[in-house]
Amino acid sequence: MDNWGDYRESLLTHIATVGKLIKATIDGFTGLDAELAKELRKKEKKK
């Protein structure tokens, strides 16, 4: 078996892992951004 065949499964696993990390980062940022926007809107209403 050639080099590609030996490492294909490992490469695909690592690509999937990176995808999950990116999704978690985006989800975390989106959640924090929404919380910040909510707090800023509350402060604007109090003025």
mmCIF entry with sequence, helices, sheets and N, C-alpha, C, O atoms, coordinates in Angstrom:
data_MODEL
# 
_entry.id   MODEL 
# 
_entity.id                         1 
_entity.type                       polymer 
_entity.pdbx_number_of_molecules   1 
# 
_entity_poly.entity_id                      1 
_entity_poly.type                           'polypeptide(L)' 
_entity_poly.nstd_linkage                   no 
_entity_poly.nstd_monomer                   no 
_entity_poly.pdbx_seq_one_letter_code       MDNWGDYRESLLTHIATVGKLIKATIDGFTGLDAELAKELRKKEKKK 
_entity_poly.pdbx_seq_one_letter_code_can   MDNWGDYRESLLTHIATVGKLIKATIDGFTGLDAELAKELRKKEKKK 
_entity_poly.pdbx_strand_id                 A 
# 
loop_
_entity_poly_seq.entity_id 
_entity_poly_seq.num 
_entity_poly_seq.mon_id 
_entity_poly_seq.hetero 
1 1  MET n 
1 2  ASP n 
1 3  ASN n 
1 4  TRP n 
1 5  GLY n 
1 6  ASP n 
1 7  TYR n 
1 8  ARG n 
1 9  GLU n 
1 10 SER n 
1 11 LEU n 
1 12 LEU n 
1 13 THR n 
1 14 HIS n 
1 15 ILE n 
1 16 ALA n 
1 17 THR n 
1 18 VAL n 
1 19 GLY n 
1 20 LYS n 
1 21 LEU n 
1 22 ILE n 
1 23 LYS n 
1 24 ALA n 
1 25 THR n 
1 26 ILE n 
1 27 ASP n 
1 28 GLY n 
1 29 PHE n 
1 30 THR n 
1 31 GLY n 
1 32 LEU n 
1 33 ASP n 
1 34 ALA n 
1 35 GLU n 
1 36 LEU n 
1 37 ALA n 
1 38 LYS n 
1 39 GLU n 
1 40 LEU n 
1 41 ARG n 
1 42 LYS n 
1 43 LYS n 
1 44 GLU n 
1 45 LYS n 
1 46 LYS n 
1 47 LYS n 
# 
_struct_asym.id          A 
_struct_asym.entity_id   1 
# 
_struct_conf.conf_type_id            HELX_P 
_struct_conf.id                      HELX_P1 
_struct_conf.pdbx_PDB_helix_id       AA1 
_struct_conf.beg_label_comp_id       ASN 
_struct_conf.beg_label_asym_id       A 
_struct_conf.beg_label_seq_id        3 
_struct_conf.pdbx_beg_PDB_ins_code   ? 
_struct_conf.end_label_comp_id       LYS 
_struct_conf.end_label_asym_id       A 
_struct_conf.end_label_seq_id        46 
_struct_conf.pdbx_end_PDB_ins_code   ? 
_struct_conf.beg_auth_comp_id        ASN 
_struct_conf.beg_auth_asym_id        A 
_struct_conf.beg_auth_seq_id         3 
_struct_conf.end_auth_comp_id        LYS 
_struct_conf.end_auth_asym_id        A 
_struct_conf.end_auth_seq_id         46 
_struct_conf.pdbx_PDB_helix_class    1 
_struct_conf.details                 ? 
_struct_conf.pdbx_PDB_helix_length   44 
# 
_struct_conf_type.id          HELX_P 
_struct_conf_type.criteria    ? 
_struct_conf_type.reference   ? 
# 
loop_
_atom_site.group_PDB 
_atom_site.id 
_atom_site.type_symbol 
_atom_site.label_atom_id 
_atom_site.label_alt_id 
_atom_site.label_comp_id 
_atom_site.label_asym_id 
_atom_site.label_entity_id 
_atom_site.label_seq_id 
_atom_site.pdbx_PDB_ins_code 
_atom_site.Cartn_x 
_atom_site.Cartn_y 
_atom_site.Cartn_z 
_atom_site.occupancy 
_atom_site.B_iso_or_equiv 
_atom_site.pdbx_formal_charge 
_atom_site.auth_seq_id 
_atom_site.auth_comp_id 
_atom_site.auth_asym_id 
_atom_site.auth_atom_id 
_atom_site.pdbx_PDB_model_num 
ATOM 1   N N  . MET A 1 1  ? 0.850   -1.182 0.000  1.00 0.00 ? 1  MET A N  1 
ATOM 2   C CA . MET A 1 1  ? 0.000   0.000  0.000  1.00 0.00 ? 1  MET A CA 1 
ATOM 3   C C  . MET A 1 1  ? 0.897   1.246  0.000  1.00 0.00 ? 1  MET A C  1 
ATOM 4   O O  . MET A 1 1  ? 1.949   1.272  0.638  1.00 0.00 ? 1  MET A O  1 
ATOM 5   N N  . ASP A 1 2  ? 0.467   2.247  -0.709 1.00 0.00 ? 2  ASP A N  1 
ATOM 6   C CA . ASP A 1 2  ? 1.275   3.467  -0.798 1.00 0.00 ? 2  ASP A CA 1 
ATOM 7   C C  . ASP A 1 2  ? 1.067   4.361  0.426  1.00 0.00 ? 2  ASP A C  1 
ATOM 8   O O  . ASP A 1 2  ? 0.230   4.081  1.285  1.00 0.00 ? 2  ASP A O  1 
ATOM 9   N N  . ASN A 1 3  ? 1.830   5.418  0.484  1.00 0.00 ? 3  ASN A N  1 
ATOM 10  C CA . ASN A 1 3  ? 1.806   6.336  1.619  1.00 0.00 ? 3  ASN A CA 1 
ATOM 11  C C  . ASN A 1 3  ? 0.408   6.917  1.839  1.00 0.00 ? 3  ASN A C  1 
ATOM 12  O O  . ASN A 1 3  ? -0.049  7.022  2.977  1.00 0.00 ? 3  ASN A O  1 
ATOM 13  N N  . TRP A 1 4  ? -0.267  7.293  0.756  1.00 0.00 ? 4  TRP A N  1 
ATOM 14  C CA . TRP A 1 4  ? -1.608  7.868  0.869  1.00 0.00 ? 4  TRP A CA 1 
ATOM 15  C C  . TRP A 1 4  ? -2.558  6.882  1.532  1.00 0.00 ? 4  TRP A C  1 
ATOM 16  O O  . TRP A 1 4  ? -3.343  7.256  2.403  1.00 0.00 ? 4  TRP A O  1 
ATOM 17  N N  . GLY A 1 5  ? -2.486  5.636  1.122  1.00 0.00 ? 5  GLY A N  1 
ATOM 18  C CA . GLY A 1 5  ? -3.356  4.618  1.706  1.00 0.00 ? 5  GLY A CA 1 
ATOM 19  C C  . GLY A 1 5  ? -3.102  4.434  3.188  1.00 0.00 ? 5  GLY A C  1 
ATOM 20  O O  . GLY A 1 5  ? -4.037  4.218  3.960  1.00 0.00 ? 5  GLY A O  1 
ATOM 21  N N  . ASP A 1 6  ? -1.842  4.518  3.592  1.00 0.00 ? 6  ASP A N  1 
ATOM 22  C CA . ASP A 1 6  ? -1.484  4.337  5.003  1.00 0.00 ? 6  ASP A CA 1 
ATOM 23  C C  . ASP A 1 6  ? -2.023  5.459  5.882  1.00 0.00 ? 6  ASP A C  1 
ATOM 24  O O  . ASP A 1 6  ? -2.453  5.213  7.009  1.00 0.00 ? 6  ASP A O  1 
ATOM 25  N N  . TYR A 1 7  ? -2.003  6.663  5.385  1.00 0.00 ? 7  TYR A N  1 
ATOM 26  C CA . TYR A 1 7  ? -2.319  7.821  6.228  1.00 0.00 ? 7  TYR A CA 1 
ATOM 27  C C  . TYR A 1 7  ? -3.665  8.475  5.934  1.00 0.00 ? 7  TYR A C  1 
ATOM 28  O O  . TYR A 1 7  ? -4.025  9.463  6.574  1.00 0.00 ? 7  TYR A O  1 
ATOM 29  N N  . ARG A 1 8  ? -4.404  7.938  4.980  1.00 0.00 ? 8  ARG A N  1 
ATOM 30  C CA . ARG A 1 8  ? -5.679  8.537  4.577  1.00 0.00 ? 8  ARG A CA 1 
ATOM 31  C C  . ARG A 1 8  ? -6.655  8.636  5.749  1.00 0.00 ? 8  ARG A C  1 
ATOM 32  O O  . ARG A 1 8  ? -7.214  9.702  6.004  1.00 0.00 ? 8  ARG A O  1 
ATOM 33  N N  . GLU A 1 9  ? -6.859  7.534  6.456  1.00 0.00 ? 9  GLU A N  1 
ATOM 34  C CA . GLU A 1 9  ? -7.818  7.525  7.566  1.00 0.00 ? 9  GLU A CA 1 
ATOM 35  C C  . GLU A 1 9  ? -7.419  8.513  8.660  1.00 0.00 ? 9  GLU A C  1 
ATOM 36  O O  . GLU A 1 9  ? -8.269  9.219  9.203  1.00 0.00 ? 9  GLU A O  1 
ATOM 37  N N  . SER A 1 10 ? -6.139  8.562  8.977  1.00 0.00 ? 10 SER A N  1 
ATOM 38  C CA . SER A 1 10 ? -5.655  9.502  9.988  1.00 0.00 ? 10 SER A CA 1 
ATOM 39  C C  . SER A 1 10 ? -5.882  10.941 9.539  1.00 0.00 ? 10 SER A C  1 
ATOM 40  O O  . SER A 1 10 ? -6.305  11.785 10.329 1.00 0.00 ? 10 SER A O  1 
ATOM 41  N N  . LEU A 1 11 ? -5.603  11.213 8.283  1.00 0.00 ? 11 LEU A N  1 
ATOM 42  C CA . LEU A 1 11 ? -5.797  12.560 7.747  1.00 0.00 ? 11 LEU A CA 1 
ATOM 43  C C  . LEU A 1 11 ? -7.265  12.966 7.822  1.00 0.00 ? 11 LEU A C  1 
ATOM 44  O O  . LEU A 1 11 ? -7.583  14.084 8.229  1.00 0.00 ? 11 LEU A O  1 
ATOM 45  N N  . LEU A 1 12 ? -8.154  12.064 7.430  1.00 0.00 ? 12 LEU A N  1 
ATOM 46  C CA . LEU A 1 12 ? -9.583  12.373 7.471  1.00 0.00 ? 12 LEU A CA 1 
ATOM 47  C C  . LEU A 1 12 ? -10.060 12.610 8.904  1.00 0.00 ? 12 LEU A C  1 
ATOM 48  O O  . LEU A 1 12 ? -10.893 13.483 9.150  1.00 0.00 ? 12 LEU A O  1 
ATOM 49  N N  . THR A 1 13 ? -9.533  11.838 9.838  1.00 0.00 ? 13 THR A N  1 
ATOM 50  C CA . THR A 1 13 ? -9.883  12.032 11.244 1.00 0.00 ? 13 THR A CA 1 
ATOM 51  C C  . THR A 1 13 ? -9.422  13.400 11.729 1.00 0.00 ? 13 THR A C  1 
ATOM 52  O O  . THR A 1 13 ? -10.161 14.101 12.420 1.00 0.00 ? 13 THR A O  1 
ATOM 53  N N  . HIS A 1 14 ? -8.200  13.777 11.366 1.00 0.00 ? 14 HIS A N  1 
ATOM 54  C CA . HIS A 1 14 ? -7.678  15.077 11.786 1.00 0.00 ? 14 HIS A CA 1 
ATOM 55  C C  . HIS A 1 14 ? -8.452  16.232 11.148 1.00 0.00 ? 14 HIS A C  1 
ATOM 56  O O  . HIS A 1 14 ? -8.689  17.253 11.793 1.00 0.00 ? 14 HIS A O  1 
ATOM 57  N N  . ILE A 1 15 ? -8.841  16.072 9.902  1.00 0.00 ? 15 ILE A N  1 
ATOM 58  C CA . ILE A 1 15 ? -9.641  17.104 9.235  1.00 0.00 ? 15 ILE A CA 1 
ATOM 59  C C  . ILE A 1 15 ? -10.981 17.262 9.952  1.00 0.00 ? 15 ILE A C  1 
ATOM 60  O O  . ILE A 1 15 ? -11.446 18.381 10.166 1.00 0.00 ? 15 ILE A O  1 
ATOM 61  N N  . ALA A 1 16 ? -11.598 16.147 10.320 1.00 0.00 ? 16 ALA A N  1 
ATOM 62  C CA . ALA A 1 16 ? -12.871 16.203 11.042 1.00 0.00 ? 16 ALA A CA 1 
ATOM 63  C C  . ALA A 1 16 ? -12.697 16.885 12.398 1.00 0.00 ? 16 ALA A C  1 
ATOM 64  O O  . ALA A 1 16 ? -13.552 17.664 12.818 1.00 0.00 ? 16 ALA A O  1 
ATOM 65  N N  . THR A 1 17 ? -11.598 16.596 13.075 1.00 0.00 ? 17 THR A N  1 
ATOM 66  C CA . THR A 1 17 ? -11.323 17.217 14.371 1.00 0.00 ? 17 THR A CA 1 
ATOM 67  C C  . THR A 1 17 ? -11.166 18.725 14.230 1.00 0.00 ? 17 THR A C  1 
ATOM 68  O O  . THR A 1 17 ? -11.705 19.484 15.036 1.00 0.00 ? 17 THR A O  1 
ATOM 69  N N  . VAL A 1 18 ? -10.436 19.160 13.218 1.00 0.00 ? 18 VAL A N  1 
ATOM 70  C CA . VAL A 1 18 ? -10.260 20.596 12.981 1.00 0.00 ? 18 VAL A CA 1 
ATOM 71  C C  . VAL A 1 18 ? -11.614 21.241 12.691 1.00 0.00 ? 18 VAL A C  1 
ATOM 72  O O  . VAL A 1 18 ? -11.895 22.340 13.170 1.00 0.00 ? 18 VAL A O  1 
ATOM 73  N N  . GLY A 1 19 ? -12.441 20.568 11.918 1.00 0.00 ? 19 GLY A N  1 
ATOM 74  C CA . GLY A 1 19 ? -13.776 21.084 11.633 1.00 0.00 ? 19 GLY A CA 1 
ATOM 75  C C  . GLY A 1 19 ? -14.597 21.275 12.897 1.00 0.00 ? 19 GLY A C  1 
ATOM 76  O O  . GLY A 1 19 ? -15.297 22.277 13.044 1.00 0.00 ? 19 GLY A O  1 
ATOM 77  N N  . LYS A 1 20 ? -14.511 20.305 13.819 1.00 0.00 ? 20 LYS A N  1 
ATOM 78  C CA . LYS A 1 20 ? -15.239 20.412 15.088 1.00 0.00 ? 20 LYS A CA 1 
ATOM 79  C C  . LYS A 1 20 ? -14.710 21.573 15.926 1.00 0.00 ? 20 LYS A C  1 
ATOM 80  O O  . LYS A 1 20 ? -15.488 22.293 16.552 1.00 0.00 ? 20 LYS A O  1 
ATOM 81  N N  . LEU A 1 21 ? -13.397 21.754 15.940 1.00 0.00 ? 21 LEU A N  1 
ATOM 82  C CA . LEU A 1 21 ? -12.806 22.864 16.693 1.00 0.00 ? 21 LEU A CA 1 
ATOM 83  C C  . LEU A 1 21 ? -13.246 24.210 16.128 1.00 0.00 ? 21 LEU A C  1 
ATOM 84  O O  . LEU A 1 21 ? -13.548 25.138 16.878 1.00 0.00 ? 21 LEU A O  1 
ATOM 85  N N  . ILE A 1 22 ? -13.279 24.308 14.810 1.00 0.00 ? 22 ILE A N  1 
ATOM 86  C CA . ILE A 1 22 ? -13.711 25.552 14.169 1.00 0.00 ? 22 ILE A CA 1 
ATOM 87  C C  . ILE A 1 22 ? -15.175 25.834 14.503 1.00 0.00 ? 22 ILE A C  1 
ATOM 88  O O  . ILE A 1 22 ? -15.536 26.967 14.821 1.00 0.00 ? 22 ILE A O  1 
ATOM 89  N N  . LYS A 1 23 ? -16.015 24.802 14.430 1.00 0.00 ? 23 LYS A N  1 
ATOM 90  C CA . LYS A 1 23 ? -17.434 24.979 14.747 1.00 0.00 ? 23 LYS A CA 1 
ATOM 91  C C  . LYS A 1 23 ? -17.606 25.416 16.197 1.00 0.00 ? 23 LYS A C  1 
ATOM 92  O O  . LYS A 1 23 ? -18.410 26.303 16.484 1.00 0.00 ? 23 LYS A O  1 
ATOM 93  N N  . ALA A 1 24 ? -16.860 24.804 17.114 1.00 0.00 ? 24 ALA A N  1 
ATOM 94  C CA . ALA A 1 24 ? -16.955 25.176 18.529 1.00 0.00 ? 24 ALA A CA 1 
ATOM 95  C C  . ALA A 1 24 ? -16.525 26.623 18.740 1.00 0.00 ? 24 ALA A C  1 
ATOM 96  O O  . ALA A 1 24 ? -17.123 27.339 19.543 1.00 0.00 ? 24 ALA A O  1 
ATOM 97  N N  . THR A 1 25 ? -15.497 27.052 18.025 1.00 0.00 ? 25 THR A N  1 
ATOM 98  C CA . THR A 1 25 ? -15.028 28.431 18.136 1.00 0.00 ? 25 THR A CA 1 
ATOM 99  C C  . THR A 1 25 ? -16.085 29.404 17.625 1.00 0.00 ? 25 THR A C  1 
ATOM 100 O O  . THR A 1 25 ? -16.368 30.418 18.263 1.00 0.00 ? 25 THR A O  1 
ATOM 101 N N  . ILE A 1 26 ? -16.659 29.092 16.484 1.00 0.00 ? 26 ILE A N  1 
ATOM 102 C CA . ILE A 1 26 ? -17.701 29.955 15.908 1.00 0.00 ? 26 ILE A CA 1 
ATOM 103 C C  . ILE A 1 26 ? -18.909 30.015 16.835 1.00 0.00 ? 26 ILE A C  1 
ATOM 104 O O  . ILE A 1 26 ? -19.452 31.091 17.085 1.00 0.00 ? 26 ILE A O  1 
ATOM 105 N N  . ASP A 1 27 ? -19.332 28.849 17.349 1.00 0.00 ? 27 ASP A N  1 
ATOM 106 C CA . ASP A 1 27 ? -20.484 28.819 18.259 1.00 0.00 ? 27 ASP A CA 1 
ATOM 107 C C  . ASP A 1 27 ? -20.209 29.630 19.523 1.00 0.00 ? 27 ASP A C  1 
ATOM 108 O O  . ASP A 1 27 ? -21.070 30.372 19.995 1.00 0.00 ? 27 ASP A O  1 
ATOM 109 N N  . GLY A 1 28 ? -19.009 29.482 20.063 1.00 0.00 ? 28 GLY A N  1 
ATOM 110 C CA . GLY A 1 28 ? -18.648 30.233 21.263 1.00 0.00 ? 28 GLY A CA 1 
ATOM 111 C C  . GLY A 1 28 ? -18.639 31.726 21.010 1.00 0.00 ? 28 GLY A C  1 
ATOM 112 O O  . GLY A 1 28 ? -19.159 32.499 21.814 1.00 0.00 ? 28 GLY A O  1 
ATOM 113 N N  . PHE A 1 29 ? -18.054 32.132 19.903 1.00 0.00 ? 29 PHE A N  1 
ATOM 114 C CA . PHE A 1 29 ? -18.005 33.552 19.568 1.00 0.00 ? 29 PHE A CA 1 
ATOM 115 C C  . PHE A 1 29 ? -19.412 34.105 19.358 1.00 0.00 ? 29 PHE A C  1 
ATOM 116 O O  . PHE A 1 29 ? -19.736 35.192 19.837 1.00 0.00 ? 29 PHE A O  1 
ATOM 117 N N  . THR A 1 30 ? -20.234 33.361 18.649 1.00 0.00 ? 30 THR A N  1 
ATOM 118 C CA . THR A 1 30 ? -21.597 33.812 18.372 1.00 0.00 ? 30 THR A CA 1 
ATOM 119 C C  . THR A 1 30 ? -22.382 33.982 19.669 1.00 0.00 ? 30 THR A C  1 
ATOM 120 O O  . THR A 1 30 ? -23.110 34.960 19.839 1.00 0.00 ? 30 THR A O  1 
ATOM 121 N N  . GLY A 1 31 ? -22.228 33.027 20.580 1.00 0.00 ? 31 GLY A N  1 
ATOM 122 C CA . GLY A 1 31 ? -22.924 33.119 21.865 1.00 0.00 ? 31 GLY A CA 1 
ATOM 123 C C  . GLY A 1 31 ? -22.467 34.320 22.675 1.00 0.00 ? 31 GLY A C  1 
ATOM 124 O O  . GLY A 1 31 ? -23.290 35.050 23.228 1.00 0.00 ? 31 GLY A O  1 
ATOM 125 N N  . LEU A 1 32 ? -21.160 34.527 22.748 1.00 0.00 ? 32 LEU A N  1 
ATOM 126 C CA . LEU A 1 32 ? -20.635 35.669 23.498 1.00 0.00 ? 32 LEU A CA 1 
ATOM 127 C C  . LEU A 1 32 ? -21.032 36.989 22.854 1.00 0.00 ? 32 LEU A C  1 
ATOM 128 O O  . LEU A 1 32 ? -21.329 37.959 23.551 1.00 0.00 ? 32 LEU A O  1 
ATOM 129 N N  . ASP A 1 33 ? -21.039 37.027 21.532 1.00 0.00 ? 33 ASP A N  1 
ATOM 130 C CA . ASP A 1 33 ? -21.429 38.238 20.826 1.00 0.00 ? 33 ASP A CA 1 
ATOM 131 C C  . ASP A 1 33 ? -22.892 38.575 21.110 1.00 0.00 ? 33 ASP A C  1 
ATOM 132 O O  . ASP A 1 33 ? -23.241 39.738 21.307 1.00 0.00 ? 33 ASP A O  1 
ATOM 133 N N  . ALA A 1 34 ? -23.738 37.553 21.131 1.00 0.00 ? 34 ALA A N  1 
ATOM 134 C CA . ALA A 1 34 ? -25.156 37.775 21.422 1.00 0.00 ? 34 ALA A CA 1 
ATOM 135 C C  . ALA A 1 34 ? -25.345 38.294 22.846 1.00 0.00 ? 34 ALA A C  1 
ATOM 136 O O  . ALA A 1 34 ? -26.156 39.189 23.082 1.00 0.00 ? 34 ALA A O  1 
ATOM 137 N N  . GLU A 1 35 ? -24.590 37.726 23.797 1.00 0.00 ? 35 GLU A N  1 
ATOM 138 C CA . GLU A 1 35 ? -24.678 38.197 25.185 1.00 0.00 ? 35 GLU A CA 1 
ATOM 139 C C  . GLU A 1 35 ? -24.225 39.649 25.305 1.00 0.00 ? 35 GLU A C  1 
ATOM 140 O O  . GLU A 1 35 ? -24.864 40.448 25.990 1.00 0.00 ? 35 GLU A O  1 
ATOM 141 N N  . LEU A 1 36 ? -23.141 39.985 24.653 1.00 0.00 ? 36 LEU A N  1 
ATOM 142 C CA . LEU A 1 36 ? -22.640 41.356 24.693 1.00 0.00 ? 36 LEU A CA 1 
ATOM 143 C C  . LEU A 1 36 ? -23.650 42.320 24.086 1.00 0.00 ? 36 LEU A C  1 
ATOM 144 O O  . LEU A 1 36 ? -23.907 43.386 24.646 1.00 0.00 ? 36 LEU A O  1 
ATOM 145 N N  . ALA A 1 37 ? -24.217 41.955 22.954 1.00 0.00 ? 37 ALA A N  1 
ATOM 146 C CA . ALA A 1 37 ? -25.214 42.816 22.313 1.00 0.00 ? 37 ALA A CA 1 
ATOM 147 C C  . ALA A 1 37 ? -26.418 43.021 23.228 1.00 0.00 ? 37 ALA A C  1 
ATOM 148 O O  . ALA A 1 37 ? -26.962 44.122 23.307 1.00 0.00 ? 37 ALA A O  1 
ATOM 149 N N  . LYS A 1 38 ? -26.830 41.963 23.916 1.00 0.00 ? 38 LYS A N  1 
ATOM 150 C CA . LYS A 1 38 ? -27.965 42.061 24.834 1.00 0.00 ? 38 LYS A CA 1 
ATOM 151 C C  . LYS A 1 38 ? -27.651 43.022 25.981 1.00 0.00 ? 38 LYS A C  1 
ATOM 152 O O  . LYS A 1 38 ? -28.483 43.856 26.339 1.00 0.00 ? 38 LYS A O  1 
ATOM 153 N N  . GLU A 1 39 ? -26.462 42.906 26.550 1.00 0.00 ? 39 GLU A N  1 
ATOM 154 C CA . GLU A 1 39 ? -26.055 43.806 27.635 1.00 0.00 ? 39 GLU A CA 1 
ATOM 155 C C  . GLU A 1 39 ? -25.970 45.254 27.158 1.00 0.00 ? 39 GLU A C  1 
ATOM 156 O O  . GLU A 1 39 ? -26.386 46.169 27.868 1.00 0.00 ? 39 GLU A O  1 
ATOM 157 N N  . LEU A 1 40 ? -25.440 45.458 25.973 1.00 0.00 ? 40 LEU A N  1 
ATOM 158 C CA . LEU A 1 40 ? -25.336 46.817 25.442 1.00 0.00 ? 40 LEU A CA 1 
ATOM 159 C C  . LEU A 1 40 ? -26.712 47.426 25.203 1.00 0.00 ? 40 LEU A C  1 
ATOM 160 O O  . LEU A 1 40 ? -26.919 48.615 25.448 1.00 0.00 ? 40 LEU A O  1 
ATOM 161 N N  . ARG A 1 41 ? -27.659 46.611 24.724 1.00 0.00 ? 41 ARG A N  1 
ATOM 162 C CA . ARG A 1 41 ? -29.025 47.113 24.520 1.00 0.00 ? 41 ARG A CA 1 
ATOM 163 C C  . ARG A 1 41 ? -29.663 47.493 25.855 1.00 0.00 ? 41 ARG A C  1 
ATOM 164 O O  . ARG A 1 41 ? -30.382 48.489 25.940 1.00 0.00 ? 41 ARG A O  1 
ATOM 165 N N  . LYS A 1 42 ? -29.399 46.697 26.904 1.00 0.00 ? 42 LYS A N  1 
ATOM 166 C CA . LYS A 1 42 ? -29.932 47.020 28.233 1.00 0.00 ? 42 LYS A CA 1 
ATOM 167 C C  . LYS A 1 42 ? -29.384 48.359 28.716 1.00 0.00 ? 42 LYS A C  1 
ATOM 168 O O  . LYS A 1 42 ? -30.127 49.182 29.248 1.00 0.00 ? 42 LYS A O  1 
ATOM 169 N N  . LYS A 1 43 ? -28.092 48.573 28.532 1.00 0.00 ? 43 LYS A N  1 
ATOM 170 C CA . LYS A 1 43 ? -27.460 49.819 28.972 1.00 0.00 ? 43 LYS A CA 1 
ATOM 171 C C  . LYS A 1 43 ? -27.991 51.010 28.190 1.00 0.00 ? 43 LYS A C  1 
ATOM 172 O O  . LYS A 1 43 ? -28.155 52.094 28.749 1.00 0.00 ? 43 LYS A O  1 
ATOM 173 N N  . GLU A 1 44 ? -28.258 50.822 26.910 1.00 0.00 ? 44 GLU A N  1 
ATOM 174 C CA . GLU A 1 44 ? -28.795 51.910 26.087 1.00 0.00 ? 44 GLU A CA 1 
ATOM 175 C C  . GLU A 1 44 ? -30.203 52.293 26.549 1.00 0.00 ? 44 GLU A C  1 
ATOM 176 O O  . GLU A 1 44 ? -30.554 53.473 26.545 1.00 0.00 ? 44 GLU A O  1 
ATOM 177 N N  . LYS A 1 45 ? -31.005 51.316 26.944 1.00 0.00 ? 45 LYS A N  1 
ATOM 178 C CA . LYS A 1 45 ? -32.368 51.601 27.401 1.00 0.00 ? 45 LYS A CA 1 
ATOM 179 C C  . LYS A 1 45 ? -32.365 52.357 28.722 1.00 0.00 ? 45 LYS A C  1 
ATOM 180 O O  . LYS A 1 45 ? -33.265 53.157 28.977 1.00 0.00 ? 45 LYS A O  1 
ATOM 181 N N  . LYS A 1 46 ? -31.362 52.113 29.567 1.00 0.00 ? 46 LYS A N  1 
ATOM 182 C CA . LYS A 1 46 ? -31.285 52.773 30.878 1.00 0.00 ? 46 LYS A CA 1 
ATOM 183 C C  . LYS A 1 46 ? -30.917 54.241 30.763 1.00 0.00 ? 46 LYS A C  1 
ATOM 184 O O  . LYS A 1 46 ? -31.199 55.013 31.680 1.00 0.00 ? 46 LYS A O  1 
ATOM 185 N N  . LYS A 1 47 ? -30.304 54.645 29.682 1.00 0.00 ? 47 LYS A N  1 
ATOM 186 C CA . LYS A 1 47 ? -29.861 56.042 29.518 1.00 0.00 ? 47 LYS A CA 1 
ATOM 187 C C  . LYS A 1 47 ? -31.009 56.980 29.300 1.00 0.00 ? 47 LYS A C  1 
ATOM 188 O O  . LYS A 1 47 ? -30.802 58.184 29.146 1.00 0.00 ? 47 LYS A O  1 
# 
